[in-house]
């Protein structure tokens, strides 16, 4: 099969039409007679280098349409002229009103898991890696950015091979503020100062990560802070992490997200899951590695507290999942790979690695991880290959209980953090969350009112605390929080916050009505990923 080795993009950005238009030139290896590419809602205008006529297959709701191109004997490249759809699932086009600056529109991509195909024709699987170069033409005064090295204006280059889900683009009114030798923050002008203060430790995080598991191989590590509709917390686009503004709490309490996305520069971006069933290789390793970076920078107690909270979230979520979906070795055949994003690959995966660390000792386990990242750098591997590597380092080790059995094995390590004896008054976000989550499910509205008088939760500007509080408000029928609920859901599109709020509202007829009314105002501002999640809840 001919595989994509190098991609050259030449795209113009039209905010008026909400399309990208231009060409993709694909260099292939080895030469073959038929090339099959993934696309979704792309309008193919012309194919140069095709033997005789190309065909676009029927549209599958999950996979999109296969573009089949017959190749001349020995042909090593094709050029495809195309344009994207305004509804491309991997792009979000924002009006000026949805940005912090309110002056210019904004565009960003989110390619994981299989949305790159909605903005470029390619082999959209994590098992194919390619280098790329790109020219992006955007209207002045907007800045185009890609997760790649920036050459002259609008020109980009990625010299090391990446899988398609790491292809990323953003265009907006953006400013840059350096925070270290290799690190800096990109954000809209009204946000950049505050973001740079929140993320001022990022260079130290890179250094800590290098001490743990070897050199950072991507050159720069910058962070792009997106508008609040970004559907995820963060996305590990190489050299340029994309991040939600909802982690800017003012006290660095949520910066573990940066440790997480940075850790992916090894686990995920260097050693990549070959299929989305192996997603725990990306997310479990990264969640473990995130803990280790947090421990280096902020100490063991804070890292354990964050881990303890994550384990609590895993246990809650597992109650709502089918038992087979709580196994580490996933099986998402025939399903949308976005459905694999539960706490299971993340936290169960990290707990398994923590178990190995405790069993063999940090010294040996860290040496194993360092060797693993070095040996498999720039490769895509399956769980099978990980198991072979594990068996070579620790003969006889058997982790099939973790991989194939539902829930947590009895030998899962206990993550100890004593929230009760932690110092009070100067609580961190995590301590407030723990405090709120400890209240019973059937808390009365009158008790909510008391709490609100004491702590003013309804007015909290911390998105984590606000989301937890609003969920409790819906459950308790605490009406004074409803206006805040509506404002929150209109402003924030991060799925982790939005989804539980709509789920909670959908439990009662009256709540469902309120949910539909709010959604009517909020939907236009949501990213397609978040919108389809909410559509599902309210249908
Ligand atoms: N790579 C993921 C985001 C992702 C996963 C997007 C699956 C699409 C499909 C990213 O590294 C991530 O895990 N983000 C987390 C934050 C993290 C601190 C747990 C998120 O967005 O919640
Ligand atoms: Zn991740």
CSV table of C-alpha atoms in Angstrom, one decimal, residues 326-329 348 352 355-356 359 387 397-412:
chain,number,residue,atom,x,y,z
A,326,UNK,CA,-13.8,-0.3,31.4
A,327,UNK,CA,-11.1,-2.6,30.1
A,328,UNK,CA,-7.8,-1.0,29.1
A,329,UNK,CA,-7.5,-2.8,25.8
A,348,UNK,CA,-6.8,3.2,34.8
A,352,UNK,CA,-1.4,0.3,36.0
A,355,UNK,CA,1.5,-0.3,40.1
A,356,UNK,CA,4.6,-1.3,38.0
A,359,UNK,CA,6.4,-3.2,42.3
A,387,UNK,CA,3.7,-6.0,26.1
A,397,UNK,CA,5.2,-9.7,34.3
A,398,UNK,CA,1.5,-10.3,33.4
A,399,UNK,CA,-0.8,-7.3,33.1
A,400,UNK,CA,-3.6,-9.0,31.3
A,401,UNK,CA,-5.9,-8.4,34.3
A,402,UNK,CA,-5.6,-4.6,33.7
A,403,UNK,CA,-6.0,-5.0,29.9
A,404,UNK,CA,-8.8,-7.4,29.6
A,405,UNK,CA,-10.8,-7.4,32.8
A,406,UNK,CA,-13.4,-4.7,33.6
A,407,UNK,CA,-13.0,-2.3,36.5
A,408,UNK,CA,-10.0,-2.0,38.7
A,409,UNK,CA,-8.0,-5.1,39.7
A,410,UNK,CA,-7.7,-5.8,43.4
A,411,UNK,CA,-4.0,-5.1,43.2
A,412,UNK,CA,-4.6,-1.5,41.9
